[in-house]
Short mmCIF file of C-alpha atoms and ligand atoms in Angstrom, two decimals:
data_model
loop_
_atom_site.label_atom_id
_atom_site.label_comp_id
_atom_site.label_asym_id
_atom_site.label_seq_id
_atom_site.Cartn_x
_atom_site.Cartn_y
_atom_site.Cartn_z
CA UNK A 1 271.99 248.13 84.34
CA UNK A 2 274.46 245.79 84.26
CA UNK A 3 275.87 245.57 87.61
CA UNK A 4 279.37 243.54 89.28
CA UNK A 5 279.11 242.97 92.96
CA UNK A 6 282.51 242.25 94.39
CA UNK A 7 281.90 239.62 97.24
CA UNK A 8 278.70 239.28 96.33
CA UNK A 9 278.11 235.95 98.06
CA UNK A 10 278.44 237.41 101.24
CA UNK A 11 275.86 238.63 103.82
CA UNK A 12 275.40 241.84 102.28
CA UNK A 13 276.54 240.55 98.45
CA UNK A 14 273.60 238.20 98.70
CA UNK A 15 270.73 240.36 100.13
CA UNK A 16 271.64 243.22 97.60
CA UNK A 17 271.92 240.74 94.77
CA UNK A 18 268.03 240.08 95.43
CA UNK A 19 267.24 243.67 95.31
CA UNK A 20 268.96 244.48 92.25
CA UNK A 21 267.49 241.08 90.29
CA UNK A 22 263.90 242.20 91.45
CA UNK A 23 264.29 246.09 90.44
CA UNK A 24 265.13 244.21 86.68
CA UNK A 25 269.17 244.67 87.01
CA UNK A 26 271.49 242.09 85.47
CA UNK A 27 273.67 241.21 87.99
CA UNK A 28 277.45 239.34 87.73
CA UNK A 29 279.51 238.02 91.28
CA UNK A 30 282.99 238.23 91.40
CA UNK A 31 283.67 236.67 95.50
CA UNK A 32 287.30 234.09 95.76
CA UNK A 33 284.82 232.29 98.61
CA UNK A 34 287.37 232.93 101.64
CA UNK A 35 284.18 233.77 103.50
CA UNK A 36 281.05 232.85 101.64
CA UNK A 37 278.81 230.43 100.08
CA UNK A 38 278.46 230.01 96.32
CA UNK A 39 275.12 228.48 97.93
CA UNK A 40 273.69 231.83 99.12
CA UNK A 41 273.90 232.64 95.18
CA UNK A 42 272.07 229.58 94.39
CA UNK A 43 269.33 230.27 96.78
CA UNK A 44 268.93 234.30 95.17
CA UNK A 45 268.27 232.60 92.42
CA UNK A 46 266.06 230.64 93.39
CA UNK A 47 263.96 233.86 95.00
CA UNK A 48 264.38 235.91 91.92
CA UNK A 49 263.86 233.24 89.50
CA UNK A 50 266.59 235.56 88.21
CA UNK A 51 270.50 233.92 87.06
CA UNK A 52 273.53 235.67 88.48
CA UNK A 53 276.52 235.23 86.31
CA UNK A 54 279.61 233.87 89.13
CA UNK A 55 283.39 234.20 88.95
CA UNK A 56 284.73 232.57 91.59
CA UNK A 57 288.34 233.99 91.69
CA UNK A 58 290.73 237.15 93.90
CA UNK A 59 289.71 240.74 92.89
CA UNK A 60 293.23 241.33 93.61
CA UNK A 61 293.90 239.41 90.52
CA UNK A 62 294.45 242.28 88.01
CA UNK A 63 294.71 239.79 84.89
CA UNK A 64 291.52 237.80 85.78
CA UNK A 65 289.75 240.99 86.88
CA UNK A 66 290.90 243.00 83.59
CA UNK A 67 289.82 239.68 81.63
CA UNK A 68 286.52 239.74 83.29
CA UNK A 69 286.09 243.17 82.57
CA UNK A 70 286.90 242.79 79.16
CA UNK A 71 284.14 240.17 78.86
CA UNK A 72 281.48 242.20 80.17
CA UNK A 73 280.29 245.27 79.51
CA UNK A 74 279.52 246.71 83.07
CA UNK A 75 277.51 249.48 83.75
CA UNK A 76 278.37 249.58 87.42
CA UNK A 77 280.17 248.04 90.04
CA UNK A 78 279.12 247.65 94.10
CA UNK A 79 282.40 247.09 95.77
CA UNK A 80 281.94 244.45 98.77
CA UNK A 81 284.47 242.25 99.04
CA UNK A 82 286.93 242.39 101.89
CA UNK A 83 288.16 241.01 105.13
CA UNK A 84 285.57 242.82 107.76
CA UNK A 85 286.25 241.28 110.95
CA UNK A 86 287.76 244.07 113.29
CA UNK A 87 289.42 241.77 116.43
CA UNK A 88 291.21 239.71 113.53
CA UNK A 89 292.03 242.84 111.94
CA UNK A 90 294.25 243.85 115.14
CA UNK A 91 296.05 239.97 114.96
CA UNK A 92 296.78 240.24 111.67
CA UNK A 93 296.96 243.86 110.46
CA UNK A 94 299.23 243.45 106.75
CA UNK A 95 296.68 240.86 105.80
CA UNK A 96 293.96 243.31 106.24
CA UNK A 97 295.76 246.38 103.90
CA UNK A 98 297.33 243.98 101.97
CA UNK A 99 293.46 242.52 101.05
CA UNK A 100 291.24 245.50 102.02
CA UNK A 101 293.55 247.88 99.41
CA UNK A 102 294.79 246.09 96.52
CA UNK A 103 291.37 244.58 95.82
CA UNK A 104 290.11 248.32 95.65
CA UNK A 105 293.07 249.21 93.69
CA UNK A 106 292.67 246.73 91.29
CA UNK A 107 289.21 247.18 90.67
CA UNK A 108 289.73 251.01 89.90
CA UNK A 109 292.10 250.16 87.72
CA UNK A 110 290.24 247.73 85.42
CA UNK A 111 287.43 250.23 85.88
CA UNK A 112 289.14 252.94 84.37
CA UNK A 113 290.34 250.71 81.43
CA UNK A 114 287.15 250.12 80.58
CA UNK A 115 285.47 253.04 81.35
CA UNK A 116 283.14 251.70 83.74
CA UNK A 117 282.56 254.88 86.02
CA UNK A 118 279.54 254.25 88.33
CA UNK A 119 281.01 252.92 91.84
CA UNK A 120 278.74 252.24 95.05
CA UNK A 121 281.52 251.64 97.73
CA UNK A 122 281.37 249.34 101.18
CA UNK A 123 282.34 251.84 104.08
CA UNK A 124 281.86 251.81 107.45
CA UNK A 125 280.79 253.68 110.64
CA UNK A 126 284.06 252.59 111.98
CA UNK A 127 285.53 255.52 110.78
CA UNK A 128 284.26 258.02 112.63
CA UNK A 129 286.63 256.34 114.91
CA UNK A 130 285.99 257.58 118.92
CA UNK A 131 282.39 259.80 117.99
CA UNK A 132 282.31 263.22 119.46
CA UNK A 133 278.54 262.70 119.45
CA UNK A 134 276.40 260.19 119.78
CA UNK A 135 274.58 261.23 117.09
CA UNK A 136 276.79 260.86 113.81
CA UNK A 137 276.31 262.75 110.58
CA UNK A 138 278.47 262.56 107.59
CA UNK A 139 280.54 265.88 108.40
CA UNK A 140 281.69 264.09 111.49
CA UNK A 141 285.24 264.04 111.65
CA UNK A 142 286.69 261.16 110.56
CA UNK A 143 289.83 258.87 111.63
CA UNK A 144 291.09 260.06 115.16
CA UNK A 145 290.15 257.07 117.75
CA UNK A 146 290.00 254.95 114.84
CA UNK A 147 290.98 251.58 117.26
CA UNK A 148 291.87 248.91 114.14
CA UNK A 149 293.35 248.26 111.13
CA UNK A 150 289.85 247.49 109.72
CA UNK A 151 288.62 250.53 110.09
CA UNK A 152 292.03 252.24 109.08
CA UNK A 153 291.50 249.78 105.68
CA UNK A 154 288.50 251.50 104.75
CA UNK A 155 289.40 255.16 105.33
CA UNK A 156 292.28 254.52 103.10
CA UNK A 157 290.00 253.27 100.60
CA UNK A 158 288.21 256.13 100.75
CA UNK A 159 290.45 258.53 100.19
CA UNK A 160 292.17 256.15 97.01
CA UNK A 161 288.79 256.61 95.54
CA UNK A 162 288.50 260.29 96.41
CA UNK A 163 292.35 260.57 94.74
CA UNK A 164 291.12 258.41 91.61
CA UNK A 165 288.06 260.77 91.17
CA UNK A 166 289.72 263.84 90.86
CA UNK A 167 292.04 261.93 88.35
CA UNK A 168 288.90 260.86 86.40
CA UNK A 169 286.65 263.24 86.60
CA UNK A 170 283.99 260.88 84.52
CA UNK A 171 284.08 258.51 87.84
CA UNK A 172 280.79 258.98 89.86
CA UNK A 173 280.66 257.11 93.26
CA UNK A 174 278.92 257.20 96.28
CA UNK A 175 280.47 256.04 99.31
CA UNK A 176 278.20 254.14 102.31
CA UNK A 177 279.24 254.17 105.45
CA UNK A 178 277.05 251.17 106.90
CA UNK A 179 276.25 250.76 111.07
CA UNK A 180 275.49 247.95 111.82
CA UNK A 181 273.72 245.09 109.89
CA UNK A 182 271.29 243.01 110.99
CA UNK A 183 269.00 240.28 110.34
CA UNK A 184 267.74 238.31 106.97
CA UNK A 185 265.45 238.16 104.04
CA UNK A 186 262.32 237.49 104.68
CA UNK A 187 262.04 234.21 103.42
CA UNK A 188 264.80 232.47 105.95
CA UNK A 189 266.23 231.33 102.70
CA UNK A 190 269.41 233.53 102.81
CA UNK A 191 270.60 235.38 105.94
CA UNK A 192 274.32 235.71 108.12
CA UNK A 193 276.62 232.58 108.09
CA UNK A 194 279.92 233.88 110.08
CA UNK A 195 282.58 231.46 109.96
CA UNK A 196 283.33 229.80 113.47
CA UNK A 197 282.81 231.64 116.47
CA UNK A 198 280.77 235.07 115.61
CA UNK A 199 282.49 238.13 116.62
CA UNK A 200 279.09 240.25 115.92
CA UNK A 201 276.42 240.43 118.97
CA UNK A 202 273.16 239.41 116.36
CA UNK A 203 274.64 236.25 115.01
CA UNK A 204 276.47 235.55 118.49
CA UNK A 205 272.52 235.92 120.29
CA UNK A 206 270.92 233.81 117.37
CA UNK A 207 273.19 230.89 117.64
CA UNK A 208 272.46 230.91 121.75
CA UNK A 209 269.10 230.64 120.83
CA UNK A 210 268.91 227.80 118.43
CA UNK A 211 271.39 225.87 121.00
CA UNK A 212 275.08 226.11 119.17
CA UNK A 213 276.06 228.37 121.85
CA UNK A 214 275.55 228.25 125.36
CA UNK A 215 275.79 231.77 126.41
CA UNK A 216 275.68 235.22 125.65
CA UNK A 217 278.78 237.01 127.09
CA UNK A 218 278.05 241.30 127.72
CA UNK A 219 281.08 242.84 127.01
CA UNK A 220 280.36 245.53 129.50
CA UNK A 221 277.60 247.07 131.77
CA UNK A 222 279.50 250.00 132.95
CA UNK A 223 279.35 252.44 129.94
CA UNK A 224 277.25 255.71 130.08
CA UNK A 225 274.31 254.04 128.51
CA UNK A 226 270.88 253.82 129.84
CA UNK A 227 271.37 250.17 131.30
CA UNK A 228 275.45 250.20 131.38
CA UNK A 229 275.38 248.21 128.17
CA UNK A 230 276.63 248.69 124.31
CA UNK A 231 274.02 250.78 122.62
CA UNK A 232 274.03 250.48 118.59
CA UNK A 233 272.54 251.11 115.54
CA UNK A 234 271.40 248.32 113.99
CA UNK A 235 270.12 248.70 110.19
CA UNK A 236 267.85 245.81 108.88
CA UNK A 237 270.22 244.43 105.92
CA UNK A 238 267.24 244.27 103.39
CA UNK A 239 266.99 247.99 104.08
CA UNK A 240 270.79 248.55 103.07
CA UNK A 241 270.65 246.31 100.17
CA UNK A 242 267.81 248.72 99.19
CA UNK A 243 269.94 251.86 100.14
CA UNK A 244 272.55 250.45 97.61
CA UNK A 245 270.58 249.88 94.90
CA UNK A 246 268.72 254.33 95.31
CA UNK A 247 272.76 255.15 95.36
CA UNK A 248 273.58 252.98 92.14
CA UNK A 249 270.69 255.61 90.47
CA UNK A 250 272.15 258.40 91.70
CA UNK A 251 275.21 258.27 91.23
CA UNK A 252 276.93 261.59 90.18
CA UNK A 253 280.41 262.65 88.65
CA UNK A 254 283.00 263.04 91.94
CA UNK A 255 282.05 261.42 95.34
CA UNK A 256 278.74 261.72 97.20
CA UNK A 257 279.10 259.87 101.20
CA UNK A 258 275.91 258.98 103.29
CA UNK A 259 275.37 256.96 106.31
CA UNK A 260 273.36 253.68 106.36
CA UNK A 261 271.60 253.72 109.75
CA UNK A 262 268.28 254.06 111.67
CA UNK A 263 269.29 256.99 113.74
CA UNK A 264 267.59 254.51 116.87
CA UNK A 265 269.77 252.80 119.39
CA UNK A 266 269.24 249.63 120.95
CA UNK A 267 271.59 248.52 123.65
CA UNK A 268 273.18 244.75 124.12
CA UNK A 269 270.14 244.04 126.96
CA UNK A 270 267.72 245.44 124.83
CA UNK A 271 268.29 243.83 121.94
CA UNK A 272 268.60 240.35 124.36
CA UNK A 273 264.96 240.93 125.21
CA UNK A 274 264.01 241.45 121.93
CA UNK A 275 265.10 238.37 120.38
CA UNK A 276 263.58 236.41 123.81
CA UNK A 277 260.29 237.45 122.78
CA UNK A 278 260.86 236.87 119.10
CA UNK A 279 262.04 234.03 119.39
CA UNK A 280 260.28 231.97 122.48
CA UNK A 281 263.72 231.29 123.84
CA UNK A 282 265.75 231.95 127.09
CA UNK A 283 269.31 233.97 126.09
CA UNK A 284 271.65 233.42 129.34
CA UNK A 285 273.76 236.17 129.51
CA UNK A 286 276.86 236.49 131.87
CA UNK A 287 278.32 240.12 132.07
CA UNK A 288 281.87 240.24 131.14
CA UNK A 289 284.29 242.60 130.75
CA UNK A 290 284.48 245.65 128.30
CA UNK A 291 285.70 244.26 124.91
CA UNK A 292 289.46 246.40 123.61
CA UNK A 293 288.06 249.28 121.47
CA UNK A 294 284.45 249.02 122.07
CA UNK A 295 282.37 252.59 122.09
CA UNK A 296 279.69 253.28 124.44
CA UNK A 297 277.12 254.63 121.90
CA UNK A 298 277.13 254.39 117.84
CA UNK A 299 274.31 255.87 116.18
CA UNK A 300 273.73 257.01 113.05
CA UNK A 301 272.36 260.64 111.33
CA UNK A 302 271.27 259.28 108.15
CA UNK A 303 269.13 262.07 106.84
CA UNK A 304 271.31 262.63 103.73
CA UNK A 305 270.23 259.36 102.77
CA UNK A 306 266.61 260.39 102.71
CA UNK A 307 267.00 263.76 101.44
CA UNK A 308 269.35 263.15 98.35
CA UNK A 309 268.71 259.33 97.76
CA UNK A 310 265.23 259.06 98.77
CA UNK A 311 265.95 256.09 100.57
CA UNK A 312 264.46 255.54 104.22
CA UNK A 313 264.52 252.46 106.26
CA UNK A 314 260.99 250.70 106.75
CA UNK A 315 262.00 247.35 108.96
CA UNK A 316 262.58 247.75 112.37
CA UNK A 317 264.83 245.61 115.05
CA UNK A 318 262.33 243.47 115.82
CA UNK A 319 261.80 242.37 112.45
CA UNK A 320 265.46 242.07 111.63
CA UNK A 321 265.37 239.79 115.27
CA UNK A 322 262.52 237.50 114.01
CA UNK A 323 263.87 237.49 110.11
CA UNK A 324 267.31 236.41 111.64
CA UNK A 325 265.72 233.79 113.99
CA UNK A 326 263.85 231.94 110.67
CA UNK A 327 266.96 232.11 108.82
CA UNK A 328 269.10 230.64 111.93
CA UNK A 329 265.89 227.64 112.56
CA UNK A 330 265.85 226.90 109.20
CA UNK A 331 269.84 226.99 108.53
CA UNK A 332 271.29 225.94 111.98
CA UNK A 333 274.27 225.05 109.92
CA UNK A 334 274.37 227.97 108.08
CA UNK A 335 274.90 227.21 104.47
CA UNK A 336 277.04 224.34 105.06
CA UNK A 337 280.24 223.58 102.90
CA UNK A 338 281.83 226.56 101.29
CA UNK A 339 281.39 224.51 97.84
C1 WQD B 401 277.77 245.39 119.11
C2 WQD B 401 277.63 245.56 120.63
C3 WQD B 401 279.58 244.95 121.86
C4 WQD B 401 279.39 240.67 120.81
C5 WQD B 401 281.36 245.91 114.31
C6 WQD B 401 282.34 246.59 113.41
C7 WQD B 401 281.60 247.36 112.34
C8 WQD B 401 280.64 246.45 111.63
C9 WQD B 401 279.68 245.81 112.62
C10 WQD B 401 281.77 245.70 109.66
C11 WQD B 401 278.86 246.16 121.28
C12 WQD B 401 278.43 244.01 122.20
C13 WQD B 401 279.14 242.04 120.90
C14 WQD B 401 279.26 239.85 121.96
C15 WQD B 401 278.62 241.79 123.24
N1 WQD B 401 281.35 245.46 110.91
N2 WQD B 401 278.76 242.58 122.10
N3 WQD B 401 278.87 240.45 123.14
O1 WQD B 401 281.49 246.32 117.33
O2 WQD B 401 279.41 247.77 116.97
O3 WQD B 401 280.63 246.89 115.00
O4 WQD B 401 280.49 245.09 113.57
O5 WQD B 401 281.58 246.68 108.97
O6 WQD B 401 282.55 247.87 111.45
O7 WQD B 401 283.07 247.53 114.18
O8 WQD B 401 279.33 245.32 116.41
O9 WQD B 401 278.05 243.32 116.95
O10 WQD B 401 280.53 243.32 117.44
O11 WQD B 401 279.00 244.70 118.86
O12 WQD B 401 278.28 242.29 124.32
O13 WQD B 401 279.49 238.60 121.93
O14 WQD B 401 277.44 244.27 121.22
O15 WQD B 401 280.32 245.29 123.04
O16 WQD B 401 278.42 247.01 122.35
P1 WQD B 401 280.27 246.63 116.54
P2 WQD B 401 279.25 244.07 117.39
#
């Protein structure tokens, strides 16, 4: 198929992008670059020995999208791109909507025009807002405790898609609700480059251990976890680039949701230890306190996944801990320059 990825440049843009060139999809970018690397792109190519057609340019652009559309004939489209950080989210809360929901509204739009109706959406675990359990299926109620305007961002989107679909009953989507990403290709060639100070735990530990930072600060060690600390579910992010591409073939008229998770937990400590013996490296750690609208325990029920998309994860935490760690010794810059 002919597939658009919408911030495909980014962390999960760029590991999906490999997955789709090596399963013998034809894949295009649309990503304006706010918080990417048009290198990541270069370096997918060079893994796939694949091209990637590349628009740089603002999905909430309807004439360049409709344009774009107009000069490709898409079979699909994996929606990525938006503003994901969920503390900056709180600061700056019309930015978010304003980005997080005319992107997606544009993008249906030009989809419908052209009668492009296979959609795998970006969601997130963030909103099951405050879990009831801390196991977390797909029935899970949804919204109440939901802490940010972030997560708020892509609920809405959710149900705009659900609306659109029962408007256009040809539109077949399913909609992934992602824990929490991890690590890097195998090759260290394309991994996680947050901008300035990482807000994420993985990318906070990595950068301790290569030296950029010097310590690890625990927001917590008081929750009702088995050591007091954050307990998570972290997903290797080759195995959700590969749980995108088993939803892009089986997509279905109306809207199919799964969770993207292990259904293990590894708390803040844990996953400290981990990446010590990964890596070789002392993390020092200095316990803080509890970070606004942090949970105690986020894991995901991802059976669905298996049973209807045949999709199962196969990496574990360590290897997402030693993939990151080549990535972050052989990029201690990151990608460098957005340009
Ligand atoms: C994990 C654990 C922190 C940083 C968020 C978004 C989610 C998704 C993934 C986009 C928690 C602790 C963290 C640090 C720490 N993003 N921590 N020190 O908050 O589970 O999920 O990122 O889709 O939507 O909500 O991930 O990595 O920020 O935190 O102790 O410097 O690590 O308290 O327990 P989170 P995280």
């Amino acid at each position: 198929m002919r597939v658009l990825l919408t911030g495909g440049a980014g962390y999960i843009g760029s590991h999906t992008a490999v997955v789709l060139l090596e399963e013998g999809h034809d894949v295009a970018v649309l990503d304006d670059l706010s918080n990417s690397h048009v290198e990541a792109l270069n370096r997918v190519e060079q893994l796939t020995g694949k091209s990637i057609d590349f628009l740089e340019g603002d999905l909430a652009d309807a004439q360049l999208v409709q344009r774009y559309f107009d000069e490709n004939n898409f079979d699909a489209v994996i929606h990525l791109a938006g503003l994901k950080a969920v503390g900056e989210s709180v600061e700056q809360p019309t930015r978010y909507y304003q980005t997080n929901l005319s992107t997606t509204l544009t993008l249906l739009d030009a989809m419908r025009k052209s009668d492009v109706q296979r959609l795998v959406f970006s969601s997130s675990a963030t909103v099951y807002g405050d879990p009831q359990s801390p196991l977390i299926s797909e029935e899970h109620p949804v919204g109440a405790g939901i802490q940010n305007p972030y997560g708020w961002s892509k609920l809405m989107n959710e149900q705009i898609i659900r609306d659109t679909a029962r408007a256009w009953p040809e539109l077949s989507v399913v909609n992934l609700r992602y824990f929490n990403p991890v690590g890097a290709h195998s090759s260290g060639r394309i991994g996680e480059d947050p901008s300035g100070i990482p807000n994420n735990l993985m990318p906070f530990i990595s950068q301790v251990a290569v030296g950029k930072r010097l310590q690890l600060a625990v927001f917590g060690q008081d929750y009702d976890t088995r050591d007091g600390t954050g307990v998570r579910d972290y997903i290797h992010v080759m195995d959700l680039a590969e749980g995108h591409v088993a939803a892009l073939a089986k997509t279905t008229p109306g809207v199919e949701t799964y969770n993207l998770g292990t259904g293990t937990g590894t708390s803040v400590l844990e996953a400290v230890q981990t990446f010590e013996h990964v890596s070789g490296k002392q993390i020092p750690y200095e316990v803080k306190a509890r970070r606004e609208g942090d949970l105690a325990t986020v894991i995901a029920d991802s059976h669905r996944a298996g049973e209807k998309l045949g999709w199962q994860t196969s990496r574990t935490f360590e290897d997402a801990c030693r993939d990151a760690w080549k990535w972050q010794v052989q990029n201690p810059d990151g990608y460098g320059p957005s340009r």
